[in-house]
mmCIF file of C-alpha atoms in Angstrom:
data_model
loop_
_atom_site.group_PDB
_atom_site.id
_atom_site.type_symbol
_atom_site.label_atom_id
_atom_site.label_comp_id
_atom_site.label_asym_id
_atom_site.label_seq_id
_atom_site.Cartn_x
_atom_site.Cartn_y
_atom_site.Cartn_z
ATOM 1 C CA UNK I 1 16.612 -22.253 -5.924
ATOM 2 C CA UNK I 2 20.353 -22.450 -5.218
ATOM 3 C CA UNK I 3 21.667 -22.067 -1.676
ATOM 4 C CA UNK I 4 23.306 -18.704 -2.459
ATOM 5 C CA UNK I 5 20.075 -17.300 -3.876
ATOM 6 C CA UNK I 6 18.105 -18.581 -0.904
ATOM 7 C CA UNK I 7 20.567 -16.903 1.454
ATOM 8 C CA UNK I 8 20.285 -13.659 -0.501
ATOM 9 C CA UNK I 9 16.487 -13.912 -0.447
ATOM 10 C CA UNK I 10 16.521 -14.452 3.326
ATOM 11 C CA UNK I 11 18.836 -11.463 3.803
ATOM 12 C CA UNK I 12 16.550 -9.242 1.714
ATOM 13 C CA UNK I 13 13.531 -10.395 3.714
ATOM 14 C CA UNK I 14 15.357 -9.591 6.969
ATOM 15 C CA UNK I 15 16.201 -6.090 5.724
ATOM 16 C CA UNK I 16 12.598 -5.521 4.631
ATOM 17 C CA UNK I 17 11.312 -6.757 7.976
ATOM 18 C CA UNK I 18 13.618 -4.458 9.953
ATOM 19 C CA UNK I 19 12.791 -1.491 7.706
ATOM 20 C CA UNK I 20 9.064 -2.188 7.912
ATOM 21 C CA UNK I 21 9.004 -2.486 11.701
ATOM 22 C CA UNK I 22 11.271 0.501 12.371
ATOM 23 C CA UNK I 23 9.650 2.753 9.761
ATOM 24 C CA UNK I 24 6.087 2.058 10.820
ATOM 25 C CA UNK I 25 6.902 2.309 14.522
ATOM 26 C CA UNK I 26 8.525 5.681 13.880
ATOM 27 C CA UNK I 27 5.521 6.858 11.861
ATOM 28 C CA UNK I 28 3.102 5.734 14.582
ATOM 29 C CA UNK I 29 5.124 7.461 17.297
ATOM 30 C CA UNK I 30 5.322 10.712 15.321
ATOM 31 C CA UNK I 31 1.573 10.704 14.616
ATOM 32 C CA UNK I 32 0.520 9.777 18.141
ATOM 33 C CA UNK I 33 2.900 12.132 19.956
ATOM 34 C CA UNK I 34 2.463 15.153 17.700
ATOM 35 C CA UNK I 35 -1.029 16.560 18.171
ATOM 36 C CA UNK I 36 -0.603 18.944 15.231
ATOM 37 C CA UNK I 37 -0.510 15.972 12.861
ATOM 38 C CA UNK I 38 -3.637 14.367 14.285
ATOM 39 C CA UNK I 39 -6.834 14.881 12.316
ATOM 40 C CA UNK I 40 -10.282 13.355 11.966
ATOM 41 C CA UNK I 41 -8.886 10.935 9.366
ATOM 42 C CA UNK I 42 -5.912 9.777 11.434
ATOM 43 C CA UNK I 43 -7.493 6.298 11.578
ATOM 44 C CA UNK I 44 -6.828 5.781 7.859
ATOM 45 C CA UNK I 45 -3.097 6.302 8.295
ATOM 46 C CA UNK I 46 -3.030 4.203 11.452
ATOM 47 C CA UNK I 47 -4.864 1.420 9.626
ATOM 48 C CA UNK I 48 -2.299 0.862 6.862
ATOM 49 C CA UNK I 49 0.622 1.580 9.185
ATOM 50 C CA UNK I 50 -0.513 -1.094 11.647
ATOM 51 C CA UNK I 51 -1.105 -3.505 8.750
ATOM 52 C CA UNK I 52 2.420 -2.952 7.453
ATOM 53 C CA UNK I 53 3.850 -3.254 10.953
ATOM 54 C CA UNK I 54 2.062 -6.580 11.435
ATOM 55 C CA UNK I 55 3.407 -7.812 8.071
ATOM 56 C CA UNK I 56 6.897 -6.927 9.185
ATOM 57 C CA UNK I 57 6.437 -8.819 12.447
ATOM 58 C CA UNK I 58 4.684 -11.909 11.089
ATOM 59 C CA UNK I 59 4.880 -12.734 7.376
ATOM 60 C CA UNK I 60 8.415 -11.518 6.689
ATOM 61 C CA UNK I 61 10.048 -13.425 9.617
ATOM 62 C CA UNK I 62 7.973 -16.487 8.673
ATOM 63 C CA UNK I 63 9.399 -16.293 5.150
ATOM 64 C CA UNK I 64 12.941 -15.948 6.486
ATOM 65 C CA UNK I 65 12.511 -19.020 8.686
ATOM 66 C CA UNK I 66 11.102 -21.066 5.809
ATOM 67 C CA UNK I 67 13.895 -19.975 3.465
ATOM 68 C CA UNK I 68 16.657 -20.973 5.866
ATOM 69 C CA UNK I 69 14.984 -24.261 6.865
ATOM 70 C CA UNK I 70 14.405 -25.359 3.240
ATOM 71 C CA UNK I 71 13.561 -28.019 2.036
ATOM 72 C CA UNK I 72 11.352 -28.511 5.089
ATOM 73 C CA UNK I 73 7.886 -27.094 4.402
ATOM 74 C CA UNK I 74 4.437 -27.093 5.883
ATOM 75 C CA UNK I 75 1.442 -29.231 4.973
ATOM 76 C CA UNK I 76 -1.016 -26.980 3.186
ATOM 77 C CA UNK I 77 -3.918 -28.382 5.194
ATOM 78 C CA UNK I 78 -2.248 -27.682 8.549
ATOM 79 C CA UNK I 79 -3.543 -25.033 10.890
ATOM 80 C CA UNK I 80 -0.239 -23.109 10.905
ATOM 81 C CA UNK I 81 -0.148 -22.822 7.122
ATOM 82 C CA UNK I 82 -3.809 -21.890 6.809
ATOM 83 C CA UNK I 83 -3.539 -19.340 9.603
ATOM 84 C CA UNK I 84 -0.384 -17.695 8.272
ATOM 85 C CA UNK I 85 -1.848 -17.518 4.753
ATOM 86 C CA UNK I 86 -5.051 -15.980 6.119
ATOM 87 C CA UNK I 87 -3.025 -13.382 8.029
ATOM 88 C CA UNK I 88 -0.851 -12.654 4.995
ATOM 89 C CA UNK I 89 -3.828 -12.036 2.719
ATOM 90 C CA UNK I 90 -5.712 -10.054 5.378
ATOM 91 C CA UNK I 91 -2.825 -7.690 6.138
ATOM 92 C CA UNK I 92 -1.797 -7.361 2.502
ATOM 93 C CA UNK I 93 -5.303 -6.379 1.430
ATOM 94 C CA UNK I 94 -5.890 -4.119 4.442
ATOM 95 C CA UNK I 95 -2.652 -2.266 3.735
ATOM 96 C CA UNK I 96 -3.409 -1.454 0.093
ATOM 97 C CA UNK I 97 -7.082 -0.657 0.786
ATOM 98 C CA UNK I 98 -6.270 1.643 3.713
ATOM 99 C CA UNK I 99 -3.522 3.360 1.730
ATOM 100 C CA UNK I 100 -6.006 3.977 -1.083
ATOM 101 C CA UNK I 101 -8.510 5.630 1.237
ATOM 102 C CA UNK I 102 -5.738 7.719 2.799
ATOM 103 C CA UNK I 103 -4.882 8.886 -0.730
ATOM 104 C CA UNK I 104 -8.532 9.728 -1.389
ATOM 105 C CA UNK I 105 -8.533 11.718 1.852
ATOM 106 C CA UNK I 106 -5.416 13.629 0.812
ATOM 107 C CA UNK I 107 -6.846 14.263 -2.664
ATOM 108 C CA UNK I 108 -10.095 15.578 -1.175
ATOM 109 C CA UNK I 109 -8.162 17.905 1.110
ATOM 110 C CA UNK I 110 -6.272 19.310 -1.864
ATOM 111 C CA UNK I 111 -9.080 19.547 -4.404
ATOM 112 C CA UNK I 112 -12.029 20.396 -2.173
ATOM 113 C CA UNK I 113 -10.381 22.401 0.571
ATOM 114 C CA UNK I 114 -13.467 24.511 1.343
ATOM 115 C CA UNK I 115 -15.780 21.536 1.839
ATOM 116 C CA UNK I 116 -13.175 19.071 3.121
ATOM 117 C CA UNK I 117 -14.227 19.310 6.773
ATOM 118 C CA UNK I 118 -17.833 18.506 5.896
ATOM 119 C CA UNK I 119 -16.870 15.612 3.608
ATOM 120 C CA UNK I 120 -14.387 13.847 5.892
ATOM 121 C CA UNK I 121 -15.793 13.899 9.390
ATOM 122 C CA UNK I 122 -14.457 11.785 12.233
ATOM 123 C CA UNK I 123 -17.545 9.555 12.106
ATOM 124 C CA UNK I 124 -17.244 8.935 8.357
ATOM 125 C CA UNK I 125 -13.554 8.198 8.726
ATOM 126 C CA UNK I 126 -14.307 5.556 11.355
ATOM 127 C CA UNK I 127 -16.992 4.023 9.144
ATOM 128 C CA UNK I 128 -14.488 3.749 6.281
ATOM 129 C CA UNK I 129 -11.857 2.103 8.498
ATOM 130 C CA UNK I 130 -14.350 -0.417 9.903
ATOM 131 C CA UNK I 131 -15.710 -1.140 6.417
ATOM 132 C CA UNK I 132 -12.217 -1.697 5.035
ATOM 133 C CA UNK I 133 -11.350 -4.226 7.722
ATOM 134 C CA UNK I 134 -14.690 -6.019 7.411
ATOM 135 C CA UNK I 135 -14.162 -6.274 3.659
ATOM 136 C CA UNK I 136 -10.633 -7.603 4.155
ATOM 137 C CA UNK I 137 -11.805 -10.145 6.748
ATOM 138 C CA UNK I 138 -14.464 -11.473 4.388
ATOM 139 C CA UNK I 139 -11.970 -11.502 1.535
ATOM 140 C CA UNK I 140 -9.366 -13.468 3.502
ATOM 141 C CA UNK I 141 -12.004 -15.893 4.816
ATOM 142 C CA UNK I 142 -13.211 -16.992 1.386
ATOM 143 C CA UNK I 143 -10.448 -19.602 0.810
ATOM 144 C CA UNK I 144 -11.199 -21.074 4.252
ATOM 145 C CA UNK I 145 -14.822 -21.444 3.151
ATOM 146 C CA UNK I 146 -13.978 -23.235 -0.091
ATOM 147 C CA UNK I 147 -13.859 -20.343 -2.567
ATOM 148 C CA UNK I 148 -10.179 -20.588 -3.482
ATOM 149 C CA UNK I 149 -7.614 -22.200 -1.212
ATOM 150 C CA UNK I 150 -4.433 -21.595 0.749
ATOM 151 C CA UNK I 151 -1.297 -23.648 0.039
ATOM 152 C CA UNK I 152 2.378 -23.647 0.932
ATOM 153 C CA UNK I 153 4.328 -22.254 -2.022
ATOM 154 C CA UNK I 154 7.904 -23.562 -2.160
ATOM 155 C CA UNK I 155 9.196 -20.845 -4.491
ATOM 156 C CA UNK I 156 7.826 -18.062 -2.265
ATOM 157 C CA UNK I 157 8.606 -19.856 1.004
ATOM 158 C CA UNK I 158 5.221 -18.715 2.295
ATOM 159 C CA UNK I 159 1.726 -20.029 2.780
ATOM 160 C CA UNK I 160 -0.387 -17.958 0.420
ATOM 161 C CA UNK I 161 -3.388 -18.204 -1.924
ATOM 162 C CA UNK I 162 -3.282 -21.012 -4.459
ATOM 163 C CA UNK I 163 -2.418 -19.367 -7.786
ATOM 164 C CA UNK I 164 -3.593 -22.223 -9.985
ATOM 165 C CA UNK I 165 -6.439 -22.631 -12.500
ATOM 166 C CA UNK I 166 -8.481 -24.377 -9.790
ATOM 167 C CA UNK I 167 -8.674 -21.073 -7.864
ATOM 168 C CA UNK I 168 -8.960 -18.866 -10.929
ATOM 169 C CA UNK I 169 -12.244 -17.194 -9.950
ATOM 170 C CA UNK I 170 -11.019 -16.264 -6.486
ATOM 171 C CA UNK I 171 -7.633 -15.002 -7.702
ATOM 172 C CA UNK I 172 -9.164 -12.834 -10.425
ATOM 173 C CA UNK I 173 -11.804 -11.418 -8.068
ATOM 174 C CA UNK I 174 -9.247 -10.707 -5.364
ATOM 175 C CA UNK I 175 -6.737 -9.192 -7.771
ATOM 176 C CA UNK I 176 -9.189 -6.957 -9.599
ATOM 177 C CA UNK I 177 -11.250 -5.715 -6.659
ATOM 178 C CA UNK I 178 -8.730 -5.703 -3.822
ATOM 179 C CA UNK I 179 -5.431 -4.921 -5.545
ATOM 180 C CA UNK I 180 -5.637 -3.631 -9.120
ATOM 181 C CA UNK I 181 -8.575 -1.243 -8.621
ATOM 182 C CA UNK I 182 -7.002 0.491 -5.572
ATOM 183 C CA UNK I 183 -3.642 0.863 -7.327
ATOM 184 C CA UNK I 184 -5.268 2.341 -10.431
ATOM 185 C CA UNK I 185 -7.268 4.699 -8.218
ATOM 186 C CA UNK I 186 -4.174 5.944 -6.401
ATOM 187 C CA UNK I 187 -2.168 6.396 -9.599
ATOM 188 C CA UNK I 188 -5.071 8.272 -11.217
ATOM 189 C CA UNK I 189 -5.425 10.640 -8.257
ATOM 190 C CA UNK I 190 -1.691 11.264 -8.135
ATOM 191 C CA UNK I 191 -1.689 11.803 -11.895
ATOM 192 C CA UNK I 192 -4.393 14.452 -11.614
ATOM 193 C CA UNK I 193 -2.478 16.210 -8.851
ATOM 194 C CA UNK I 194 0.643 16.237 -11.042
ATOM 195 C CA UNK I 195 -1.410 17.692 -13.917
ATOM 196 C CA UNK I 196 -2.685 20.506 -11.700
ATOM 197 C CA UNK I 197 0.774 21.140 -10.279
ATOM 198 C CA UNK I 198 2.296 21.489 -13.752
ATOM 199 C CA UNK I 199 -0.526 23.771 -14.808
ATOM 200 C CA UNK I 200 0.025 25.989 -11.787
ATOM 201 C CA UNK I 201 3.776 26.037 -12.376
ATOM 202 C CA UNK I 202 3.231 27.457 -15.869
ATOM 203 C CA UNK I 203 0.904 30.262 -14.839
ATOM 204 C CA UNK I 204 2.206 31.006 -11.340
ATOM 205 C CA UNK I 205 0.140 31.876 -8.299
ATOM 206 C CA UNK I 206 -0.066 34.503 -5.604
ATOM 207 C CA UNK I 207 -1.013 33.216 -2.160
ATOM 208 C CA UNK I 208 -2.300 35.547 0.524
ATOM 209 C CA UNK I 209 -2.508 35.443 4.297
ATOM 210 C CA UNK I 210 -3.791 37.983 6.808
ATOM 211 C CA UNK I 211 -0.759 40.237 6.396
ATOM 212 C CA UNK I 212 0.324 40.165 2.776
ATOM 213 C CA UNK I 213 0.374 38.295 -0.537
ATOM 214 C CA UNK I 214 3.377 36.480 -1.932
ATOM 215 C CA UNK I 215 4.287 34.676 -5.126
ATOM 216 C CA UNK I 216 4.555 30.886 -5.065
ATOM 217 C CA UNK I 217 7.648 29.808 -7.051
ATOM 218 C CA UNK I 218 7.216 27.282 -9.833
ATOM 219 C CA UNK I 219 9.721 25.005 -8.082
ATOM 220 C CA UNK I 220 7.152 24.364 -5.350
ATOM 221 C CA UNK I 221 4.727 22.882 -7.860
ATOM 222 C CA UNK I 222 7.435 20.928 -9.657
ATOM 223 C CA UNK I 223 8.639 19.517 -6.332
ATOM 224 C CA UNK I 224 5.107 18.365 -5.600
ATOM 225 C CA UNK I 225 4.980 16.661 -8.995
ATOM 226 C CA UNK I 226 8.215 14.788 -8.297
ATOM 227 C CA UNK I 227 6.829 13.510 -4.997
ATOM 228 C CA UNK I 228 3.631 12.234 -6.621
ATOM 229 C CA UNK I 229 5.454 10.619 -9.552
ATOM 230 C CA UNK I 230 7.856 8.911 -7.130
ATOM 231 C CA UNK I 231 4.948 7.623 -5.047
ATOM 232 C CA UNK I 232 3.178 6.174 -8.097
ATOM 233 C CA UNK I 233 6.431 4.668 -9.335
ATOM 234 C CA UNK I 234 7.075 2.916 -6.010
ATOM 235 C CA UNK I 235 3.571 1.448 -6.062
ATOM 236 C CA UNK I 236 3.953 0.091 -9.582
ATOM 237 C CA UNK I 237 7.462 -1.276 -9.044
ATOM 238 C CA UNK I 238 6.392 -3.132 -5.903
ATOM 239 C CA UNK I 239 3.093 -4.507 -7.150
ATOM 240 C CA UNK I 240 3.236 -5.025 -10.939
ATOM 241 C CA UNK I 241 5.707 -7.954 -10.880
ATOM 242 C CA UNK I 242 3.650 -9.692 -8.177
ATOM 243 C CA UNK I 243 0.390 -9.180 -10.051
ATOM 244 C CA UNK I 244 1.940 -10.345 -13.334
ATOM 245 C CA UNK I 245 3.480 -13.504 -11.841
ATOM 246 C CA UNK I 246 0.307 -14.447 -9.968
ATOM 247 C CA UNK I 247 -1.932 -13.986 -13.011
ATOM 248 C CA UNK I 248 0.528 -15.885 -15.210
ATOM 249 C CA UNK I 249 0.446 -18.874 -12.852
ATOM 250 C CA UNK I 250 -3.335 -18.691 -12.561
ATOM 251 C CA UNK I 251 -4.130 -18.597 -16.286
ATOM 252 C CA UNK I 252 -1.288 -20.706 -17.648
ATOM 253 C CA UNK I 253 -1.362 -23.424 -15.020
ATOM 254 C CA UNK I 254 2.442 -23.424 -15.098
ATOM 255 C CA UNK I 255 4.673 -22.417 -12.183
ATOM 256 C CA UNK I 256 6.668 -19.271 -12.766
ATOM 257 C CA UNK I 257 10.481 -19.336 -12.473
ATOM 258 C CA UNK I 258 11.482 -19.613 -8.826
ATOM 259 C CA UNK I 259 13.581 -16.440 -8.955
ATOM 260 C CA UNK I 260 10.725 -14.406 -10.456
ATOM 261 C CA UNK I 261 8.259 -15.745 -7.908
ATOM 262 C CA UNK I 262 10.538 -15.040 -4.948
ATOM 263 C CA UNK I 263 11.589 -11.595 -6.196
ATOM 264 C CA UNK I 264 8.020 -10.450 -6.856
ATOM 265 C CA UNK I 265 6.944 -11.616 -3.397
ATOM 266 C CA UNK I 266 9.843 -9.786 -1.768
ATOM 267 C CA UNK I 267 8.973 -6.601 -3.676
ATOM 268 C CA UNK I 268 5.335 -6.645 -2.609
ATOM 269 C CA UNK I 269 6.321 -7.257 1.014
ATOM 270 C CA UNK I 270 8.894 -4.470 0.774
ATOM 271 C CA UNK I 271 6.053 -2.046 0.061
ATOM 272 C CA UNK I 272 5.249 -2.349 3.782
ATOM 273 C CA UNK I 273 8.658 -0.781 4.458
ATOM 274 C CA UNK I 274 8.235 1.962 1.830
ATOM 275 C CA UNK I 275 4.726 3.077 2.800
ATOM 276 C CA UNK I 276 5.803 5.066 5.906
ATOM 277 C CA UNK I 277 8.310 7.059 3.877
ATOM 278 C CA UNK I 278 5.791 7.608 1.076
ATOM 279 C CA UNK I 279 3.386 8.958 3.687
ATOM 280 C CA UNK I 280 6.032 11.329 5.030
ATOM 281 C CA UNK I 281 6.815 12.607 1.523
ATOM 282 C CA UNK I 282 3.212 13.204 0.524
ATOM 283 C CA UNK I 283 2.382 14.960 3.786
ATOM 284 C CA UNK I 284 5.132 17.493 3.144
ATOM 285 C CA UNK I 285 3.351 18.648 0.016
ATOM 286 C CA UNK I 286 1.561 21.888 0.798
ATOM 287 C CA UNK I 287 -1.962 21.519 -0.537
ATOM 288 C CA UNK I 288 -2.355 25.288 -0.829
ATOM 289 C CA UNK I 289 0.554 25.418 -3.255
ATOM 290 C CA UNK I 290 -1.109 22.840 -5.492
ATOM 291 C CA UNK I 291 -4.800 23.561 -5.496
ATOM 292 C CA UNK I 292 -5.189 27.308 -5.895
ATOM 293 C CA UNK I 293 -6.611 26.785 -9.372
ATOM 294 C CA UNK I 294 -10.106 27.522 -8.161
#
């Protein structure tokens, strides 16, 4: 990669790191200081927010340092490389898994409002958070145990999983179970919410409180649809190039173009900076305006 492109890549990584740290710190402060926003499932939001914050403090600065110090690299067998790759995979997987469960929580609140409190209790929420992190720990430990491997990737300027035919089984398992399945789940849930919102916009709804009933404008439902479509679009834009490049390298045995590899890695790391704002957008959607179809 040319010096100008490496400088641009480093600058983009710095911006993503700053945005990730500031955005997630702001989200954590708002959630922890505002008791009205705290619920039994607060741990799910804290889980992916802390994961994204840790990515912004560890992996992104590590990538910036490696980009600017090129061509110096790290021996793949070294403790620093293995540890940073383990942390990268752990936080990356924990972020997408926790975000998926937070989406399931939000979907349950919208679609099953009457039984939501009995479905998502504080105890069950804690069990989900602990299970997610245990799963991610096991997942990230597999290459250290010989199932797959961690290497220093010169085009990504990071220590990461080895995307070669030798690690094909691990890469496919990790991609399908830990990345692709959660993304498809989130997009499907958001798609269903958009379908319901459009349906409600066509027929209109009257909402009632203790004092009176009022008509919910169609714009409220359409606004909700825009938020959900934007959220799904951000997920796909950030993750699809990374998934495509990694699977191409794994099945073809050929390295992908350096620019494509670096850009896809930057996009997937940038998702850590976008997640706090996605959370803010989706929490502004009034579930009563969407799910009065019952």
